[in-house]
Amino acid sequence: MCLGPIKKVVRSCRPVFAGVVLLCGSAAIWAQPSAPSQTPLNPAARSFVSKDSLIQHQVFKSQALERDEDYAVELPASYATDKGRRYPVVFFLHGQFGNENDWERYSINELFEKMTGDHEITDMIVVMPNGRSSFFINSSDGTSKYEDFIVKELVPQIDKDYRTLARREDRGIMGVSMGGFGALTLAMKHPDVFSVVAAHSAAVLEEIPQPSSTDRRMQFRLQLASKVFGNPIDKTFWAHNNPILLADTLSHKPPLKVYFDCGDQDRFGFNVGAEVLDRTLTARHIDHEFHIFPGNHGWEYARENLPRSLKFVSTAFESSTHRLASNSGK
């Protein structure tokens, strides 16, 4: 398999800073790579035995959701010893039918820890909320409010419970597939909360799907859109929560650093939506980095390309820290 990109697009008006089961329709049609074997800890919570001492598993009593919700936090190795240090934070959003344990289940924690240990990326706190199959937004019927849970509840709670750099310049969000959609949507709707966003194989649809009796991909897309945007699809809600349309109104201030990529053989065709998003951001002169790489839709693709997005987020944080240090020295 070719390791280099078959297409690389970096859109910027000035230098840029260098988010499976992810989604599935019918299992027979949309087969996904199987997860590594794990010993269940609490099957009712879809959990497993965590083997990583750097990861904490927490429960949040959410008023927005009107129930308890799980989340996990990975702390950098230096957190326990460097007591006076504060850290940037990135929220990592899983794919559909996943949960907060996917970070460890698919060994992303090992990749992350190696990169921090080798000083390829800066030390940071990673927060993995369980988003169930919500797409991490408030539902069109108002019964599920995951956007409020993350932005209004979990963000301030993390700043309260951990030694964070509690400002937008040191807070990012990233995700894969469903989580990539959620990361792009939340970042574009809340650039006052997040300063950098990264997404892999984001479930971004370039148009409202139409009913079809023969096109199985279109059938899946319509099923997906109906879950996210209502059935029938609420066009106003679509406009307020579609990253392509949000990008068309995205302000340059405060600046949002954007990274996204997708496989050229994405089984759901999300590469098309990614290319439309790229063109929209380019037309708006919004700095961003975009790639089409060889690959399909799944954790194998995500794992191969996560080092790029982690470096992108890290570079954004390092730039912020440098500016903060320079301002402090004035």
mmCIF file of C-alpha atoms in Angstrom:
data_model
loop_
_atom_site.group_PDB
_atom_site.id
_atom_site.type_symbol
_atom_site.label_atom_id
_atom_site.label_comp_id
_atom_site.label_asym_id
_atom_site.label_seq_id
_atom_site.Cartn_x
_atom_site.Cartn_y
_atom_site.Cartn_z
ATOM 1 C CA MET A 1 0.000 0.000 0.000
ATOM 2 C CA CYS A 2 1.293 3.418 -0.902
ATOM 3 C CA LEU A 3 2.061 5.410 2.223
ATOM 4 C CA GLY A 4 2.114 8.810 0.584
ATOM 5 C CA PRO A 5 -1.008 10.763 -0.351
ATOM 6 C CA ILE A 6 -2.446 10.448 -3.812
ATOM 7 C CA LYS A 7 -3.736 13.962 -3.355
ATOM 8 C CA LYS A 8 -2.668 16.620 -0.932
ATOM 9 C CA VAL A 9 -4.323 19.986 -0.627
ATOM 10 C CA VAL A 10 -3.210 22.603 1.854
ATOM 11 C CA ARG A 11 -5.424 25.657 1.684
ATOM 12 C CA SER A 12 -3.986 28.724 3.359
ATOM 13 C CA CYS A 13 -3.740 32.460 2.934
ATOM 14 C CA ARG A 14 -0.656 32.301 5.173
ATOM 15 C CA PRO A 15 1.300 29.343 6.613
ATOM 16 C CA VAL A 16 -0.987 26.822 8.297
ATOM 17 C CA PHE A 17 -0.339 24.696 11.322
ATOM 18 C CA ALA A 18 0.829 21.338 10.285
ATOM 19 C CA GLY A 19 -12.176 13.017 13.687
ATOM 20 C CA VAL A 20 -14.255 3.270 12.856
ATOM 21 C CA VAL A 21 -16.990 0.824 14.227
ATOM 22 C CA LEU A 22 -17.231 4.407 12.888
ATOM 23 C CA LEU A 23 -20.411 4.257 10.869
ATOM 24 C CA CYS A 24 -22.375 1.369 9.500
ATOM 25 C CA GLY A 25 -25.661 0.710 7.807
ATOM 26 C CA SER A 26 -26.437 -2.885 7.038
ATOM 27 C CA ALA A 27 -23.561 -4.935 8.407
ATOM 28 C CA ALA A 28 -23.624 -7.086 5.295
ATOM 29 C CA ILE A 29 -23.187 -4.071 3.043
ATOM 30 C CA TRP A 30 -21.029 -1.814 5.194
ATOM 31 C CA ALA A 31 -18.632 -4.264 6.873
ATOM 32 C CA GLN A 32 -16.264 -2.765 9.446
ATOM 33 C CA PRO A 33 -12.935 -4.008 10.831
ATOM 34 C CA SER A 34 -13.368 -5.918 14.084
ATOM 35 C CA ALA A 35 -12.145 -4.472 17.371
ATOM 36 C CA PRO A 36 -9.269 -6.041 19.285
ATOM 37 C CA SER A 37 -10.453 -8.560 21.878
ATOM 38 C CA GLN A 38 -11.133 -7.054 25.318
ATOM 39 C CA THR A 39 -12.393 -8.480 28.598
ATOM 40 C CA PRO A 40 -15.710 -6.810 29.536
ATOM 41 C CA LEU A 41 -15.781 -4.916 32.809
ATOM 42 C CA ASN A 42 -19.350 -3.704 32.658
ATOM 43 C CA PRO A 43 -21.186 -5.023 29.573
ATOM 44 C CA ALA A 44 -24.212 -2.843 30.325
ATOM 45 C CA ALA A 45 -21.998 0.211 29.940
ATOM 46 C CA ARG A 46 -20.183 -1.297 26.913
ATOM 47 C CA SER A 47 -16.969 -0.982 28.874
ATOM 48 C CA PHE A 48 -13.863 -3.097 29.262
ATOM 49 C CA VAL A 49 -10.857 -3.467 31.519
ATOM 50 C CA SER A 50 -8.626 -0.447 31.046
ATOM 51 C CA LYS A 51 -4.939 -1.310 31.105
ATOM 52 C CA ASP A 52 -3.643 2.252 30.893
ATOM 53 C CA SER A 53 -2.890 3.952 34.219
ATOM 54 C CA LEU A 54 -2.860 7.357 32.527
ATOM 55 C CA ILE A 55 -6.558 7.049 31.645
ATOM 56 C CA GLN A 56 -9.230 7.953 34.178
ATOM 57 C CA HIS A 57 -12.856 6.863 33.740
ATOM 58 C CA GLN A 58 -15.449 9.292 35.030
ATOM 59 C CA VAL A 59 -19.207 9.770 35.206
ATOM 60 C CA PHE A 60 -20.845 13.181 34.760
ATOM 61 C CA LYS A 61 -24.296 14.015 36.089
ATOM 62 C CA SER A 62 -25.609 15.989 33.139
ATOM 63 C CA GLN A 63 -28.498 18.398 33.387
ATOM 64 C CA ALA A 64 -28.524 18.794 29.599
ATOM 65 C CA LEU A 65 -28.982 15.045 29.086
ATOM 66 C CA GLU A 66 -31.012 14.552 32.262
ATOM 67 C CA ARG A 67 -28.922 11.502 33.136
ATOM 68 C CA ASP A 68 -25.407 10.382 33.971
ATOM 69 C CA GLU A 69 -22.964 10.091 31.081
ATOM 70 C CA ASP A 70 -19.534 8.471 30.887
ATOM 71 C CA TYR A 71 -16.295 10.059 29.779
ATOM 72 C CA ALA A 72 -12.611 9.215 29.969
ATOM 73 C CA VAL A 73 -9.577 11.439 30.418
ATOM 74 C CA GLU A 74 -6.002 10.649 29.438
ATOM 75 C CA LEU A 75 -3.437 12.653 31.372
ATOM 76 C CA PRO A 76 0.100 13.225 30.090
ATOM 77 C CA ALA A 77 2.836 11.289 31.882
ATOM 78 C CA SER A 78 4.233 14.552 33.293
ATOM 79 C CA TYR A 79 0.930 15.465 34.973
ATOM 80 C CA ALA A 80 1.703 13.554 38.192
ATOM 81 C CA THR A 81 5.215 14.957 38.614
ATOM 82 C CA ASP A 82 5.060 18.506 37.224
ATOM 83 C CA LYS A 83 2.517 19.799 39.742
ATOM 84 C CA GLY A 84 2.799 23.435 38.743
ATOM 85 C CA ARG A 85 2.201 22.880 35.047
ATOM 86 C CA ARG A 86 -1.053 23.518 33.198
ATOM 87 C CA TYR A 87 -1.949 21.779 29.967
ATOM 88 C CA PRO A 88 -3.898 22.346 26.747
ATOM 89 C CA VAL A 89 -6.928 20.113 26.225
ATOM 90 C CA VAL A 90 -8.292 18.317 23.184
ATOM 91 C CA PHE A 91 -11.695 16.622 23.114
ATOM 92 C CA PHE A 92 -11.709 13.415 21.053
ATOM 93 C CA LEU A 93 -15.077 12.290 19.630
ATOM 94 C CA HIS A 94 -15.643 8.659 18.670
ATOM 95 C CA GLY A 95 -17.523 7.160 15.726
ATOM 96 C CA GLN A 96 -21.085 5.875 15.664
ATOM 97 C CA PHE A 97 -21.772 2.839 17.862
ATOM 98 C CA GLY A 98 -18.518 3.534 19.735
ATOM 99 C CA ASN A 99 -17.988 5.081 23.140
ATOM 100 C CA GLU A 100 -15.412 6.819 25.322
ATOM 101 C CA ASN A 101 -13.282 3.653 25.413
ATOM 102 C CA ASP A 102 -12.543 3.632 21.667
ATOM 103 C CA TRP A 103 -9.427 5.736 22.303
ATOM 104 C CA GLU A 104 -7.955 2.789 24.201
ATOM 105 C CA ARG A 105 -9.855 -0.017 22.462
ATOM 106 C CA TYR A 106 -8.246 0.840 19.136
ATOM 107 C CA SER A 107 -4.820 1.608 20.687
ATOM 108 C CA ILE A 108 -4.890 5.323 19.920
ATOM 109 C CA ASN A 109 -3.609 5.850 23.470
ATOM 110 C CA GLU A 110 -0.456 3.900 22.623
ATOM 111 C CA LEU A 111 0.117 6.014 19.519
ATOM 112 C CA PHE A 112 -0.509 9.195 21.505
ATOM 113 C CA GLU A 113 1.827 8.185 24.329
ATOM 114 C CA LYS A 114 4.617 7.251 21.934
ATOM 115 C CA MET A 115 4.327 10.585 20.147
ATOM 116 C CA THR A 116 4.422 12.541 23.403
ATOM 117 C CA GLY A 117 7.267 10.383 24.727
ATOM 118 C CA ASP A 118 9.257 10.986 21.537
ATOM 119 C CA HIS A 119 8.449 14.726 21.763
ATOM 120 C CA GLU A 120 6.686 14.663 18.415
ATOM 121 C CA ILE A 121 3.725 16.429 20.016
ATOM 122 C CA THR A 122 3.333 18.557 23.115
ATOM 123 C CA ASP A 123 1.916 17.212 26.360
ATOM 124 C CA MET A 124 -1.840 17.675 26.475
ATOM 125 C CA ILE A 125 -4.937 16.342 28.221
ATOM 126 C CA VAL A 126 -7.308 14.275 26.070
ATOM 127 C CA VAL A 127 -11.003 14.061 26.964
ATOM 128 C CA MET A 128 -13.140 11.316 25.416
ATOM 129 C CA PRO A 129 -16.886 11.823 26.042
ATOM 130 C CA ASN A 130 -19.385 9.070 25.322
ATOM 131 C CA GLY A 131 -21.620 10.471 22.606
ATOM 132 C CA ARG A 132 -23.548 7.279 21.900
ATOM 133 C CA SER A 133 -24.986 7.749 18.365
ATOM 134 C CA SER A 134 -25.868 11.415 18.850
ATOM 135 C CA PHE A 135 -23.437 12.925 16.310
ATOM 136 C CA PHE A 136 -22.520 15.158 19.276
ATOM 137 C CA ILE A 137 -25.159 17.785 18.506
ATOM 138 C CA ASN A 138 -28.505 18.684 20.021
ATOM 139 C CA SER A 139 -31.129 16.572 18.282
ATOM 140 C CA SER A 140 -33.689 18.180 15.994
ATOM 141 C CA ASP A 141 -36.543 17.179 18.319
ATOM 142 C CA GLY A 142 -34.759 18.493 21.420
ATOM 143 C CA THR A 143 -34.722 15.139 23.221
ATOM 144 C CA SER A 144 -30.916 14.704 23.123
ATOM 145 C CA LYS A 145 -28.605 17.632 23.896
ATOM 146 C CA TYR A 146 -25.063 16.401 23.448
ATOM 147 C CA GLU A 147 -23.841 19.736 22.116
ATOM 148 C CA ASP A 148 -24.926 21.390 25.365
ATOM 149 C CA PHE A 149 -23.449 18.508 27.364
ATOM 150 C CA ILE A 150 -20.011 18.991 25.817
ATOM 151 C CA VAL A 151 -19.821 22.758 25.340
ATOM 152 C CA LYS A 152 -21.755 24.024 28.353
ATOM 153 C CA GLU A 153 -21.105 21.291 30.912
ATOM 154 C CA LEU A 154 -18.102 19.113 30.181
ATOM 155 C CA VAL A 155 -15.701 21.832 29.020
ATOM 156 C CA PRO A 156 -16.035 23.905 32.220
ATOM 157 C CA GLN A 157 -16.003 20.750 34.362
ATOM 158 C CA ILE A 158 -12.687 19.628 32.864
ATOM 159 C CA ASP A 159 -11.237 23.084 33.512
ATOM 160 C CA LYS A 160 -12.424 22.808 37.111
ATOM 161 C CA ASP A 161 -11.174 19.275 37.778
ATOM 162 C CA TYR A 162 -7.814 19.348 35.974
ATOM 163 C CA ARG A 163 -4.859 21.711 35.587
ATOM 164 C CA THR A 164 -5.819 23.031 32.174
ATOM 165 C CA LEU A 165 -4.950 26.162 30.287
ATOM 166 C CA ALA A 166 -8.559 27.288 30.435
ATOM 167 C CA ARG A 167 -8.830 29.424 27.304
ATOM 168 C CA ARG A 168 -9.934 28.794 23.736
ATOM 169 C CA GLU A 169 -6.393 29.115 22.353
ATOM 170 C CA ASP A 170 -5.432 25.989 24.304
ATOM 171 C CA ARG A 171 -8.577 23.982 23.677
ATOM 172 C CA GLY A 172 -9.233 21.843 20.607
ATOM 173 C CA ILE A 173 -11.619 19.189 19.372
ATOM 174 C CA MET A 174 -11.111 16.287 17.000
ATOM 175 C CA GLY A 175 -12.930 13.171 15.907
ATOM 176 C CA VAL A 176 -13.397 10.320 13.484
ATOM 177 C CA SER A 177 -16.407 9.624 11.248
ATOM 178 C CA MET A 178 -19.479 10.586 13.313
ATOM 179 C CA GLY A 179 -17.064 12.230 15.716
ATOM 180 C CA GLY A 180 -15.394 14.069 12.844
ATOM 181 C CA PHE A 181 -18.773 15.514 11.923
ATOM 182 C CA GLY A 182 -19.329 16.462 15.558
ATOM 183 C CA ALA A 183 -15.893 18.031 15.926
ATOM 184 C CA LEU A 184 -16.256 20.189 12.799
ATOM 185 C CA THR A 185 -19.793 21.206 13.688
ATOM 186 C CA LEU A 186 -19.074 22.124 17.309
ATOM 187 C CA ALA A 187 -15.865 23.971 16.444
ATOM 188 C CA MET A 188 -17.549 26.018 13.726
ATOM 189 C CA LYS A 189 -20.541 26.812 15.948
ATOM 190 C CA HIS A 190 -18.374 27.598 18.962
ATOM 191 C CA PRO A 191 -15.084 29.177 17.815
ATOM 192 C CA ASP A 192 -15.122 31.071 21.111
ATOM 193 C CA VAL A 193 -14.640 27.714 22.871
ATOM 194 C CA PHE A 194 -12.328 25.823 20.471
ATOM 195 C CA SER A 195 -9.372 27.233 18.537
ATOM 196 C CA VAL A 196 -8.407 24.145 16.533
ATOM 197 C CA VAL A 197 -10.330 21.246 14.996
ATOM 198 C CA ALA A 198 -9.248 18.066 13.239
ATOM 199 C CA ALA A 199 -11.341 15.353 11.615
ATOM 200 C CA HIS A 200 -10.785 12.039 9.859
ATOM 201 C CA SER A 201 -13.408 10.597 7.506
ATOM 202 C CA ALA A 202 -15.966 13.071 8.833
ATOM 203 C CA ALA A 203 -19.572 12.071 8.122
ATOM 204 C CA VAL A 204 -20.241 15.250 6.141
ATOM 205 C CA LEU A 205 -22.939 15.123 3.470
ATOM 206 C CA GLU A 206 -22.655 17.572 0.592
ATOM 207 C CA GLU A 207 -26.401 17.588 -0.118
ATOM 208 C CA ILE A 208 -29.676 16.410 1.338
ATOM 209 C CA PRO A 209 -30.057 12.761 0.251
ATOM 210 C CA GLN A 210 -33.030 11.837 -1.876
ATOM 211 C CA PRO A 211 -35.066 8.591 -1.692
ATOM 212 C CA SER A 212 -33.852 5.871 -4.031
ATOM 213 C CA SER A 213 -34.974 2.298 -4.596
ATOM 214 C CA THR A 214 -31.763 1.218 -6.341
ATOM 215 C CA ASP A 215 -28.837 3.276 -4.994
ATOM 216 C CA ARG A 216 -27.794 1.521 -1.777
ATOM 217 C CA ARG A 217 -25.320 4.236 -0.820
ATOM 218 C CA MET A 218 -28.038 6.872 -1.209
ATOM 219 C CA GLN A 219 -30.348 4.730 0.906
ATOM 220 C CA PHE A 220 -27.744 4.650 3.652
ATOM 221 C CA ARG A 221 -27.124 8.386 3.362
ATOM 222 C CA LEU A 222 -30.847 9.106 3.685
ATOM 223 C CA GLN A 223 -31.057 6.813 6.708
ATOM 224 C CA LEU A 224 -28.080 8.581 8.257
ATOM 225 C CA ALA A 225 -29.392 12.082 7.522
ATOM 226 C CA SER A 226 -32.814 11.200 8.926
ATOM 227 C CA LYS A 227 -31.217 10.182 12.229
ATOM 228 C CA VAL A 228 -29.260 13.411 12.443
ATOM 229 C CA PHE A 229 -31.487 16.022 10.839
ATOM 230 C CA GLY A 230 -34.985 14.653 11.456
ATOM 231 C CA ASN A 231 -37.428 12.563 9.463
ATOM 232 C CA PRO A 232 -38.488 14.208 7.254
ATOM 233 C CA ILE A 233 -35.247 16.186 7.142
ATOM 234 C CA ASP A 234 -35.587 19.613 8.727
ATOM 235 C CA LYS A 235 -33.900 21.911 6.186
ATOM 236 C CA THR A 236 -33.428 24.712 8.704
ATOM 237 C CA PHE A 237 -31.823 22.334 11.187
ATOM 238 C CA TRP A 238 -29.669 20.953 8.337
ATOM 239 C CA ALA A 239 -28.440 24.458 7.533
ATOM 240 C CA HIS A 240 -27.590 25.181 11.181
ATOM 241 C CA ASN A 241 -25.654 21.937 11.720
ATOM 242 C CA ASN A 242 -23.965 21.060 8.433
ATOM 243 C CA PRO A 243 -20.211 21.831 8.438
ATOM 244 C CA ILE A 244 -20.269 22.837 4.759
ATOM 245 C CA LEU A 245 -22.965 25.444 5.321
ATOM 246 C CA LEU A 246 -21.435 26.516 8.627
ATOM 247 C CA ALA A 247 -18.101 27.029 6.846
ATOM 248 C CA ASP A 248 -19.822 29.349 4.403
ATOM 249 C CA THR A 249 -20.566 31.758 7.265
ATOM 250 C CA LEU A 250 -17.461 31.101 9.384
ATOM 251 C CA SER A 251 -15.820 34.283 10.633
ATOM 252 C CA HIS A 252 -12.095 34.921 10.439
ATOM 253 C CA LYS A 253 -12.159 36.192 14.023
ATOM 254 C CA PRO A 254 -11.555 34.463 16.263
ATOM 255 C CA PRO A 255 -9.475 32.357 13.853
ATOM 256 C CA LEU A 256 -10.216 28.627 13.778
ATOM 257 C CA LYS A 257 -7.429 26.293 12.647
ATOM 258 C CA VAL A 258 -8.923 23.464 10.589
ATOM 259 C CA TYR A 259 -7.547 20.077 9.526
ATOM 260 C CA PHE A 260 -9.465 17.258 7.834
ATOM 261 C CA ASP A 261 -8.768 14.276 5.613
ATOM 262 C CA CYS A 262 -10.634 11.369 4.056
ATOM 263 C CA GLY A 263 -9.874 8.171 2.187
ATOM 264 C CA ASP A 264 -10.187 8.115 -1.573
ATOM 265 C CA GLN A 265 -12.127 4.842 -1.300
ATOM 266 C CA ASP A 266 -14.396 5.885 1.592
ATOM 267 C CA ARG A 267 -17.265 3.376 1.403
ATOM 268 C CA PHE A 268 -19.805 6.019 2.368
ATOM 269 C CA GLY A 269 -18.573 8.622 -0.117
ATOM 270 C CA PHE A 270 -17.617 11.093 2.613
ATOM 271 C CA ASN A 271 -14.617 12.091 0.490
ATOM 272 C CA VAL A 272 -17.093 13.991 -1.710
ATOM 273 C CA GLY A 273 -18.378 16.012 1.229
ATOM 274 C CA ALA A 274 -14.786 16.635 2.329
ATOM 275 C CA GLU A 275 -13.893 18.033 -1.074
ATOM 276 C CA VAL A 276 -16.939 20.313 -1.057
ATOM 277 C CA LEU A 277 -15.964 21.518 2.425
ATOM 278 C CA ASP A 278 -12.449 22.208 1.158
ATOM 279 C CA ARG A 279 -13.791 24.290 -1.727
ATOM 280 C CA THR A 280 -16.121 26.191 0.606
ATOM 281 C CA LEU A 281 -13.322 27.066 3.038
ATOM 282 C CA THR A 282 -11.058 28.030 0.141
ATOM 283 C CA ALA A 283 -13.680 30.366 -1.287
ATOM 284 C CA ARG A 284 -14.021 31.972 2.152
ATOM 285 C CA HIS A 285 -10.208 32.323 2.442
ATOM 286 C CA ILE A 286 -10.275 30.300 5.656
ATOM 287 C CA ASP A 287 -6.897 28.751 6.499
ATOM 288 C CA HIS A 288 -7.108 24.967 6.558
ATOM 289 C CA GLU A 289 -5.276 21.787 5.724
ATOM 290 C CA PHE A 290 -7.045 19.090 3.710
ATOM 291 C CA HIS A 291 -5.895 15.737 2.359
ATOM 292 C CA ILE A 292 -7.290 12.864 0.337
ATOM 293 C CA PHE A 293 -5.271 9.759 1.202
ATOM 294 C CA PRO A 294 -5.449 6.165 -0.025
ATOM 295 C CA GLY A 295 -7.853 4.183 2.095
ATOM 296 C CA ASN A 296 -11.391 3.264 3.035
ATOM 297 C CA HIS A 297 -13.520 4.149 6.048
ATOM 298 C CA GLY A 298 -12.494 2.593 9.337
ATOM 299 C CA TRP A 299 -10.118 2.556 12.264
ATOM 300 C CA GLU A 300 -7.288 1.237 10.099
ATOM 301 C CA TYR A 301 -7.475 4.424 8.024
ATOM 302 C CA ALA A 302 -7.886 6.614 11.111
ATOM 303 C CA ARG A 303 -4.918 5.094 12.957
ATOM 304 C CA GLU A 304 -2.663 5.559 9.949
ATOM 305 C CA ASN A 305 -3.445 9.257 9.682
ATOM 306 C CA LEU A 306 -4.012 10.307 13.289
ATOM 307 C CA PRO A 307 -0.336 11.299 13.697
ATOM 308 C CA ARG A 308 -0.945 14.096 11.194
ATOM 309 C CA SER A 309 -3.930 15.511 13.034
ATOM 310 C CA LEU A 310 -2.267 15.168 16.437
ATOM 311 C CA LYS A 311 0.735 17.086 15.122
ATOM 312 C CA PHE A 312 -1.586 19.724 13.657
ATOM 313 C CA VAL A 313 -3.345 20.194 17.002
ATOM 314 C CA SER A 314 -0.040 20.152 18.884
ATOM 315 C CA THR A 315 1.460 22.813 16.630
ATOM 316 C CA ALA A 316 -1.567 25.024 17.230
ATOM 317 C CA PHE A 317 -1.160 24.611 20.991
ATOM 318 C CA GLU A 318 2.593 25.239 20.851
ATOM 319 C CA SER A 319 2.007 28.439 18.895
ATOM 320 C CA SER A 320 -0.487 29.558 21.518
ATOM 321 C CA THR A 321 1.941 28.790 24.359
ATOM 322 C CA HIS A 322 4.701 30.681 22.568
ATOM 323 C CA ARG A 323 2.459 33.726 22.141
ATOM 324 C CA LEU A 324 1.425 33.548 25.790
ATOM 325 C CA ALA A 325 5.071 33.373 26.918
ATOM 326 C CA SER A 326 6.016 36.263 24.619
ATOM 327 C CA ASN A 327 3.183 38.419 25.923
ATOM 328 C CA SER A 328 4.106 37.579 29.523
ATOM 329 C CA GLY A 329 7.675 38.669 28.877
ATOM 330 C CA LYS A 330 6.670 42.104 27.650
#
